[in-house]
GROMACS .gro file of C-alpha atoms in nm:
model
   75
    1PHE     CA    1  -0.806  -3.192  17.033
    2GLY     CA    2  -0.784  -3.549  17.037
    3SER     CA    3  -0.607  -3.774  17.297
    4GLY     CA    4  -0.361  -3.531  17.447
    5LYS     CA    5  -0.107  -3.728  17.274
    6LEU     CA    6   0.143  -3.527  17.042
    7ASP     CA    7   0.243  -3.663  16.719
    8THR     CA    8   0.357  -3.584  16.362
    9ARG     CA    9  -0.020  -3.446  16.324
   10ALA     CA   10   0.081  -3.163  16.518
   11ASP     CA   11   0.337  -3.121  16.310
   12VAL     CA   12   0.102  -3.085  16.022
   13TYR     CA   13  -0.133  -2.854  16.215
   14SER     CA   14   0.137  -2.594  16.264
   15LEU     CA   15   0.275  -2.618  15.894
   16GLY     CA   16  -0.099  -2.514  15.821
   17ALA     CA   17  -0.088  -2.273  16.050
   18THR     CA   18   0.208  -2.129  15.889
   19PHE     CA   19   0.098  -2.191  15.507
   20PHE     CA   20  -0.263  -2.005  15.631
   21HIS     CA   21  -0.062  -1.669  15.803
   22LEU     CA   22   0.210  -1.657  15.474
   23LEU     CA   23  -0.091  -1.689  15.226
   24ALA     CA   24  -0.345  -1.478  15.402
   25GLY     CA   25  -0.105  -1.238  15.582
   26ARG     CA   26  -0.259  -1.297  15.924
   27PRO     CA   27  -0.287  -1.592  16.149
   28PRO     CA   28  -0.593  -1.831  16.125
   29PHE     CA   29  -0.754  -1.719  16.447
   30LEU     CA   30  -0.772  -1.388  16.566
   31ALA     CA   31  -0.853  -1.250  16.913
   32ALA     CA   32  -0.772  -0.964  17.159
   33ARG     CA   33  -0.761  -1.216  17.454
   34LEU     CA   34  -0.605  -1.570  17.500
   35PRO     CA   35  -0.883  -1.740  17.608
   36VAL     CA   36  -1.094  -1.643  17.337
   37LEU     CA   37  -0.819  -1.719  17.082
   38ALA     CA   38  -0.790  -2.088  17.249
   39LYS     CA   39  -1.155  -2.122  17.218
   40ALA     CA   40  -1.174  -2.045  16.846
   41VAL     CA   41  -0.857  -2.281  16.767
   42THR     CA   42  -1.015  -2.555  16.948
   43SER     CA   43  -1.394  -2.538  16.839
   44GLU     CA   44  -1.437  -2.308  16.508
   45PRO     CA   45  -1.300  -2.398  16.183
   46PRO     CA   46  -1.066  -2.125  15.989
   47PRO     CA   47  -1.203  -1.906  15.740
   48ALA     CA   48  -1.122  -1.987  15.402
   49LEU     CA   49  -0.807  -1.911  15.251
   50ASP     CA   50  -0.970  -1.845  14.892
   51GLN     CA   51  -1.251  -1.607  15.042
   52LEU     CA   52  -0.960  -1.400  15.239
   53ASN     CA   53  -0.700  -1.364  14.900
   54SER     CA   54  -0.875  -1.428  14.562
   55ASN     CA   55  -0.524  -1.541  14.423
   56ILE     CA   56  -0.548  -1.852  14.660
   57SER     CA   57  -0.681  -2.150  14.426
   58GLY     CA   58  -0.935  -2.357  14.574
   59PRO     CA   59  -0.723  -2.669  14.596
   60ILE     CA   60  -0.470  -2.474  14.755
   61SER     CA   61  -0.728  -2.327  15.057
   62ALA     CA   62  -0.876  -2.691  15.064
   63PHE     CA   63  -0.527  -2.812  15.109
   64VAL     CA   64  -0.432  -2.570  15.411
   65ALA     CA   65  -0.801  -2.604  15.555
   66LYS     CA   66  -0.741  -3.008  15.573
   67THR     CA   67  -0.413  -2.953  15.776
   68LEU     CA   68  -0.608  -2.747  15.986
   69SER     CA   69  -0.874  -3.025  16.052
   70LYS     CA   70  -0.980  -3.038  16.441
   71ASP     CA   71  -0.943  -3.421  16.379
   72PRO     CA   72  -0.599  -3.485  16.409
   73ASN     CA   73  -0.688  -3.821  16.199
   74THR     CA   74  -0.852  -3.638  15.902
   75ARG     CA   75  -0.525  -3.378  15.888
   0.00000   0.00000   0.00000
């Protein structure tokens, strides 16, 4: 995603993926093959946490979704 430079925004994405896994009980993207997984990570939005786990509030779901934004400038 983006210019290819890694900075703290990559850490924000990683933290968001960790939060997602902790709260949903699964990673944000699932696929049986690595190329399919890589395509999903780079081009598809993650599912909404509050739809996977009804115990998650809308604001928490929105926060985690923002950390997983494809655009590093919006994380």
